[in-house]
Amino acid sequence: MDMINVRTYRWLNTMIFAIKEINADPYILPNITLGYRIYDSCVVVPQGIDAIHWLVTGHDQMDLSYSCSNHTRLAAVITDGVLSTSFLLGVYSYPQINYFTKTQSLNKKREFPSFFTILPSVMSQGLGLARLVKFFSWTWVGILADDDDYGQGISTVFVQEAKALGICIEFIERIPIPYSEDLVRHIVENIKASTVKVIAVFSWEANLYPVMKEIERQDITGKVWIGSEGWSNSRVMSTNETFKILTGTVGFTIHIREMPVFIKYLLSLHPSKAPQDQFLRQFWEQEFKCKLPETNSSSHSVEETLYCKGNEEVAMMNNIFLDITNLRFTYNTYNAIYAVAYALHNLSTCKPGKGPFEGGSCANGEDIYFDENGNLPSIYDIVNWQLTTEGDIQYVKVGSFDYNMGLGNNLIVNESAIKWPAGKRERPISICTTSCLPGSRKAPIRGRPVCCFDCIPCSDGEISNETDATSCLRCPDDHWSNKRRNACIPKVVEFLSYEEPLGTTLASLSVLTSTVPSLILCVFMWHGDTPIVKANNRQLSYVLLCALTLCPLCSLIFIGKPSPASCLLRQTTFGIIFTLSVSCVLAKTIIVVIAFKASKPGSKLHKWVGSKLPNTIIFFTTLIQVGICSVWLLCAPPFPETNMKAQVGKIILECNEGSTLALWCMMGYMGILASISFLVAFLARKLPDSFNETKYITFSMLLFVSVWLSFVPAYLSTRGKYMVAVEIFAILSSSTGLLGCFFFPKSHTYSVKLIIVPLVYFK
């Protein structure tokens, strides 16, 4: 006779215990006694099929320990969920309750309407484990699953839910069934090469054990293992050989209740109390390695001469028969029996609302019911593998998952009670890429999962104020991003003001620059009747010095907050006054040339010598500029503008010129006048010394044109207050150049002559 599997024998006793408990309960199936038949399939399909025929027809050739003399139709069959036997029972339409394992094919309720299972559904376990991973904020995980309906069923649901929750899968490895050394080694090598810190394992302990042995051999540590209920409280997996790599494991186990009465029942078992129980006799002889008297049964591991003493007890056994830490299938069997009993009770006597139990219900204790697919609604305990001071593993309950509860309430985790690998309390991190901080956004990497990304800083004027932002938000027009790009701040308002150092400096230079020509004008006017001043074309010099006094002062209109008045006046005033200055220089140049030509005998130019011609030149050339400015102001007048786009992070208060064409026409006209003056003066540069004023005019116009030619690119390449500063600098430079080149070289001569003349008269 084969050896009895200790765990299976405990399940058998669970069924007997539950039936006895039900029969002794006056409130369940009163006046009805439940019976049972037991057949061992030995996990062999043909033998299981024979058992089905025996159970259904009553024809057998075996000496059974328990049987009923009067054959009645079976109320239900408690099965291990093997597809072939379940299919055969389905043909006969017998209700069957599965307590052990379930093939996904049996989920098809239309094909298997009489199949029910005490096991939670694969779908609920896959969903729950995915949500558990999400709870710990892990987004980068690997999957290790049995290559069967159980492993692949959970894996499929887990992957679908993980993607919905933003979790990425680096690898999915299938545990070969049957075992293959080469495939297992390949799986472990892939795990070793992976970057994930968390691996979800959907397997049975028998299939997973060789994989963990290989992982142990290759010394792969630092991983957090997330377990399905198939191995999460496995004693085989927590032996001293493998447990050190599994400490910190977090997994689902089937929710069970304490069964103290059942443990007492197991402890009370003894062959003397049930001498006809052949299973108990065989189990007793096997575990105590002795032979019971008055029996023909024997065990191949028992010496024929060794008889049992009679004082042996179940409590003396050193096996898993009394292991209360792993009762998931024991509890499943217990619930399966009660599910049948409640169903029979409801069919026979119970009416909803009028039952004998609390609230008029038809159930006693924990409710057992099935969903539309014949699955038991899922409730899981979450356990954590923790190392004790004695060096053993204990399974500490740290939470629960109730599929029946609404989303958000179905997962409860006491994270403070969890010990991670190496006994650490800090939660491990398993991500492909470190989270993008506020101020940046995620950019997907081609060919990689969505959890793997680059962090790109937000562009100027854009922000992100949350972690792992997928896009940056643009700030309003009057705001700008701060340095960290995580908040919008008001833009800096900029204009050239009198209060800032640059504005103060330019304003001071403007006043100082205008003071010099005004002083020279005063000297000239004080000595206006002297021959020297008269010889220098007194009226023309007065006008030129007045214009050169006003030119620097024009720049004061450019400084300060732009207003409608200042925008209208600044360019036009500057253009007209500078045109007047250049016109004076042009007139003086022409007069010098005409005066030289008229000094020759018989010259007809003598009539042009005098103040009429220069006044006419000045008037008409200036009038043209006034006309250009008038048309400008009438057609497209300048106006104040708030420019939010010209400079990064700034609001520039400036004057919109209205018409760029008009501005450059005004500037171009001045350039034409200056060029004509330069050309005439250059052609007349070799006049006698008495007419050598053309040399100064040539140099002054060369400087004037050079300044304004340099101004154009500088003006176009700057923005904001510096654009205004560039124009002011050009105004001051050209004004100073005209004054210096035209008046300073002869100022010393004028001053000396102005002193000598009075002395001569005095003498």
mmCIF file of N, CA, C and O in Angstrom, residues 57 119 286 350 402 488 503 524:
data_model
loop_
_atom_site.group_PDB
_atom_site.id
_atom_site.type_symbol
_atom_site.label_atom_id
_atom_site.label_comp_id
_atom_site.label_asym_id
_atom_site.label_seq_id
_atom_site.Cartn_x
_atom_site.Cartn_y
_atom_site.Cartn_z
ATOM 1 N N THR A 57 -22.431 5.585 -9.876
ATOM 2 C CA THR A 57 -23.223 4.370 -10.108
ATOM 3 C C THR A 57 -23.330 3.480 -8.880
ATOM 4 O O THR A 57 -24.233 2.645 -8.779
ATOM 5 N N LEU A 119 -12.158 28.312 -3.874
ATOM 6 C CA LEU A 119 -10.969 29.135 -4.109
ATOM 7 C C LEU A 119 -11.364 30.503 -4.650
ATOM 8 O O LEU A 119 -12.256 30.610 -5.482
ATOM 9 N N GLN A 286 2.247 4.350 9.596
ATOM 10 C CA GLN A 286 3.263 5.073 8.800
ATOM 11 C C GLN A 286 4.020 6.091 9.646
ATOM 12 O O GLN A 286 5.254 6.164 9.587
ATOM 13 N N CYS A 350 -35.475 26.350 4.791
ATOM 14 C CA CYS A 350 -35.291 27.771 5.081
ATOM 15 C C CYS A 350 -36.020 28.670 4.094
ATOM 16 O O CYS A 350 -36.037 28.408 2.885
ATOM 17 N N ASP A 402 -10.137 42.676 0.175
ATOM 18 C CA ASP A 402 -11.500 42.158 0.043
ATOM 19 C C ASP A 402 -12.051 42.620 -1.295
ATOM 20 O O ASP A 402 -12.386 43.798 -1.472
ATOM 21 N N CYS A 488 4.839 80.452 -11.584
ATOM 22 C CA CYS A 488 4.833 81.652 -12.418
ATOM 23 C C CYS A 488 4.914 82.881 -11.510
ATOM 24 O O CYS A 488 4.190 82.971 -10.512
ATOM 25 N N GLY A 503 19.918 105.630 -16.146
ATOM 26 C CA GLY A 503 19.119 106.807 -16.490
ATOM 27 C C GLY A 503 19.682 108.076 -15.892
ATOM 28 O O GLY A 503 19.714 109.139 -16.544
ATOM 29 N N PHE A 524 29.945 134.183 -27.445
ATOM 30 C CA PHE A 524 29.765 134.779 -28.771
ATOM 31 C C PHE A 524 28.826 135.984 -28.706
ATOM 32 O O PHE A 524 29.057 137.011 -29.354
#
